[in-house]
Amino acid sequence: MNILNGKVFKGMLESGCSNLNNKKSDVDALNVFPVPDGDTGTNMSLTFSNGLAEVRKSGSESLPVIAKTLSRGLLMGARGNSGVILSQIFRGFQQYVQDKEELTVPEFSEALANGSKLAYKAVMRPVEGTILTVIRESTEAGTAYIAENPDSSLEDFMQKICDEAQKSLANTPELLPVLKEAHVVDSGGSGLTVIFDGFMASLKGEPITEDSAPKAREEKKSEKSSGYRTEYILKLSEQGKRSLKIERFRKSLEQLGNEITLITDEERIRLSLHTMTPGEILILAQRYGDFEKVQIENIQDDLNPSIIEEEEQPAEEKEYGMIAVAAGDGLKKLFTDYRCDIVVSGGQTMNPSTEDFVTAISKINARHIFILPNNSNIIMAANQAADVTEDKDIIVLPTTSIPQGLSACIGFNPEADAETNRESMMDAVSAVTTGSITYAIKDTTVDGIEIHDGDYMGIMNKDIVVTGKEMLETAKGLIDKLCDEDSEIITMIKGEDATEEDVNALEAYINDNYDVDVDIEDGGQPVYCFIIGVE
């Protein structure tokens, strides 16, 4: 085969997405830190699935249309840094093919290379030994291969890309010492090679389909521990009444969620279901009419609050709005008390998508809106949401922890202008040192520290600085690392796995050893027994 058209490309996307969905847990397991929140594979899978869902809904077999639809779906569904970078790779691909119904193999090579270039531009400080290296080195090798073999078939070229991507991936530990020490390759790069392998399988006539058993297990888990309960009432438009095919609509819903309750009559659709991608559910319905009611609720352990609830727009536009990201009822209330209009449910264990931010932004009628991602892996998605929002001034503050986000809120002055607020809020952020206590899920070595499955870990900013078999002793060791003679305030946020006795014991330890004010909050966050901020 020497030509890539829309039909062929669509088949490649289906196979690549299925391969990624099948192997996302393997990609997750490559997380360097042995914490129970490795999510690169999940983020990439959700991102790519969102893009493919849009392609499916379009029904098109035109290459430019597929590429554009995929790019938009990936952009809006992007979760985590790996998902954002993936969206930029295919955005660059789309830019190249926007007026081409077919690609020759050399053109396909140039389109992939353009994706690599755009991905690098999207990252402020590109790091080698990551997905960026894998896409760059594989496409550079592909360009060199085409120069020597201009009449190459599509299959031979894609095999070259796959081989070089695997070679680049295997070398990532040599570029990033932290990977070498943990005896893993880069997780984002691994996810990309999985997609490429799926592309190759499709071209060989052996497309990969999604495993049914793992999918069933995942859905069973999501019913109990993760995802979003999405409910709405939609009034059908006249066009919607004519075009809505209930069985086709139900099948589309089954691709996106479970626990489906669908009630329809001549005027309305009433839906309730569990899904990992609520934005897709809303987009699927919106073509048939107008929403009368929408509610999206995070159902992680049935403890987390709703991420977005439909609210009436305020009568008058206000000067400022604020969006924060957090997981846990206590943290949601805390950020709400600190003037946040919307708390998007998520964090290290579940990164919100670009679309989650766009939806939240649309609910706030304000000229200037601050976003507090509160996690380094969420900042890029927040920035993408800011980029696609044209009618409001969106200011993303690069907060990387909950304590930083809370300090930013405290630094906000509703009487000051936007730039003054940005500066003062970032000054407040820079004064915070963050610590957290969680547990290890595998044996590994990080920064010379030997860690065993089940150990508790004290993390200071991004570094594991203390480990132990007992949670309280590990927490006390972390406090000793966080505090010095200049420390004045400690904010201690209790997670769902910590008890009141744990809180009292740790507070007593702080009071006995340090001359500081202690502020204790019940955050209810998962995974992290304690989140600690020191100023």
PDB file of N, CA, C and O in Angstrom, residues 234 236 241 244 246 263-270:
ATOM      1  N   LEU A 234     -32.840  16.603  28.680  1.00  0.00           N
ATOM      2  CA  LEU A 234     -32.637  17.359  27.445  1.00  0.00           C
ATOM      3  C   LEU A 234     -33.963  17.484  26.704  1.00  0.00           C
ATOM      4  O   LEU A 234     -34.641  16.478  26.464  1.00  0.00           O
ATOM      5  N   LEU A 236     -35.875  17.962  23.420  1.00  0.00           N
ATOM      6  CA  LEU A 236     -35.571  17.710  22.017  1.00  0.00           C
ATOM      7  C   LEU A 236     -35.984  18.891  21.140  1.00  0.00           C
ATOM      8  O   LEU A 236     -37.074  19.454  21.298  1.00  0.00           O
ATOM      9  N   LYS A 241     -35.928  15.614  17.198  1.00  0.00           N
ATOM     10  CA  LYS A 241     -37.021  14.637  17.174  1.00  0.00           C
ATOM     11  C   LYS A 241     -36.977  13.805  15.902  1.00  0.00           C
ATOM     12  O   LYS A 241     -37.266  12.605  15.916  1.00  0.00           O
ATOM     13  N   LEU A 244     -33.182  11.652  15.976  1.00  0.00           N
ATOM     14  CA  LEU A 244     -32.811  10.751  17.077  1.00  0.00           C
ATOM     15  C   LEU A 244     -33.263   9.319  16.792  1.00  0.00           C
ATOM     16  O   LEU A 244     -34.447   9.059  16.579  1.00  0.00           O
ATOM     17  N   ILE A 246     -33.185   5.928  18.770  1.00  0.00           N
ATOM     18  CA  ILE A 246     -32.961   5.542  20.154  1.00  0.00           C
ATOM     19  C   ILE A 246     -31.960   4.407  20.291  1.00  0.00           C
ATOM     20  O   ILE A 246     -31.039   4.469  21.136  1.00  0.00           O
ATOM     21  N   ILE A 263     -34.525   7.249  29.561  1.00  0.00           N
ATOM     22  CA  ILE A 263     -35.973   7.392  29.418  1.00  0.00           C
ATOM     23  C   ILE A 263     -36.236   8.468  28.370  1.00  0.00           C
ATOM     24  O   ILE A 263     -35.694   9.574  28.448  1.00  0.00           O
ATOM     25  N   THR A 264     -37.045   8.133  27.382  1.00  0.00           N
ATOM     26  CA  THR A 264     -37.345   9.105  26.327  1.00  0.00           C
ATOM     27  C   THR A 264     -38.854   9.172  26.098  1.00  0.00           C
ATOM     28  O   THR A 264     -39.581   8.190  26.310  1.00  0.00           O
ATOM     29  N   ASP A 265     -39.297  10.327  25.698  1.00  0.00           N
ATOM     30  CA  ASP A 265     -40.668  10.479  25.211  1.00  0.00           C
ATOM     31  C   ASP A 265     -40.622  11.390  23.995  1.00  0.00           C
ATOM     32  O   ASP A 265     -39.545  11.636  23.436  1.00  0.00           O
ATOM     33  N   GLU A 266     -41.727  11.905  23.583  1.00  0.00           N
ATOM     34  CA  GLU A 266     -41.753  12.719  22.360  1.00  0.00           C
ATOM     35  C   GLU A 266     -41.060  14.058  22.535  1.00  0.00           C
ATOM     36  O   GLU A 266     -40.700  14.695  21.545  1.00  0.00           O
ATOM     37  N   GLU A 267     -40.861  14.498  23.780  1.00  0.00           N
ATOM     38  CA  GLU A 267     -40.327  15.829  24.021  1.00  0.00           C
ATOM     39  C   GLU A 267     -38.941  15.849  24.654  1.00  0.00           C
ATOM     40  O   GLU A 267     -38.186  16.797  24.435  1.00  0.00           O
ATOM     41  N   ARG A 268     -38.574  14.812  25.423  1.00  0.00           N
ATOM     42  CA  ARG A 268     -37.366  14.896  26.241  1.00  0.00           C
ATOM     43  C   ARG A 268     -36.600  13.583  26.302  1.00  0.00           C
ATOM     44  O   ARG A 268     -37.164  12.509  26.100  1.00  0.00           O
ATOM     45  N   ILE A 269     -35.300  13.736  26.634  1.00  0.00           N
ATOM     46  CA  ILE A 269     -34.441  12.601  26.980  1.00  0.00           C
ATOM     47  C   ILE A 269     -34.050  12.781  28.441  1.00  0.00           C
ATOM     48  O   ILE A 269     -33.613  13.865  28.841  1.00  0.00           O
ATOM     49  N   ARG A 270     -34.211  11.746  29.232  1.00  0.00           N
ATOM     50  CA  ARG A 270     -33.735  11.738  30.615  1.00  0.00           C
ATOM     51  C   ARG A 270     -32.706  10.623  30.730  1.00  0.00           C
ATOM     52  O   ARG A 270     -33.000   9.464  30.423  1.00  0.00           O
TER      53      ARG A 270
END
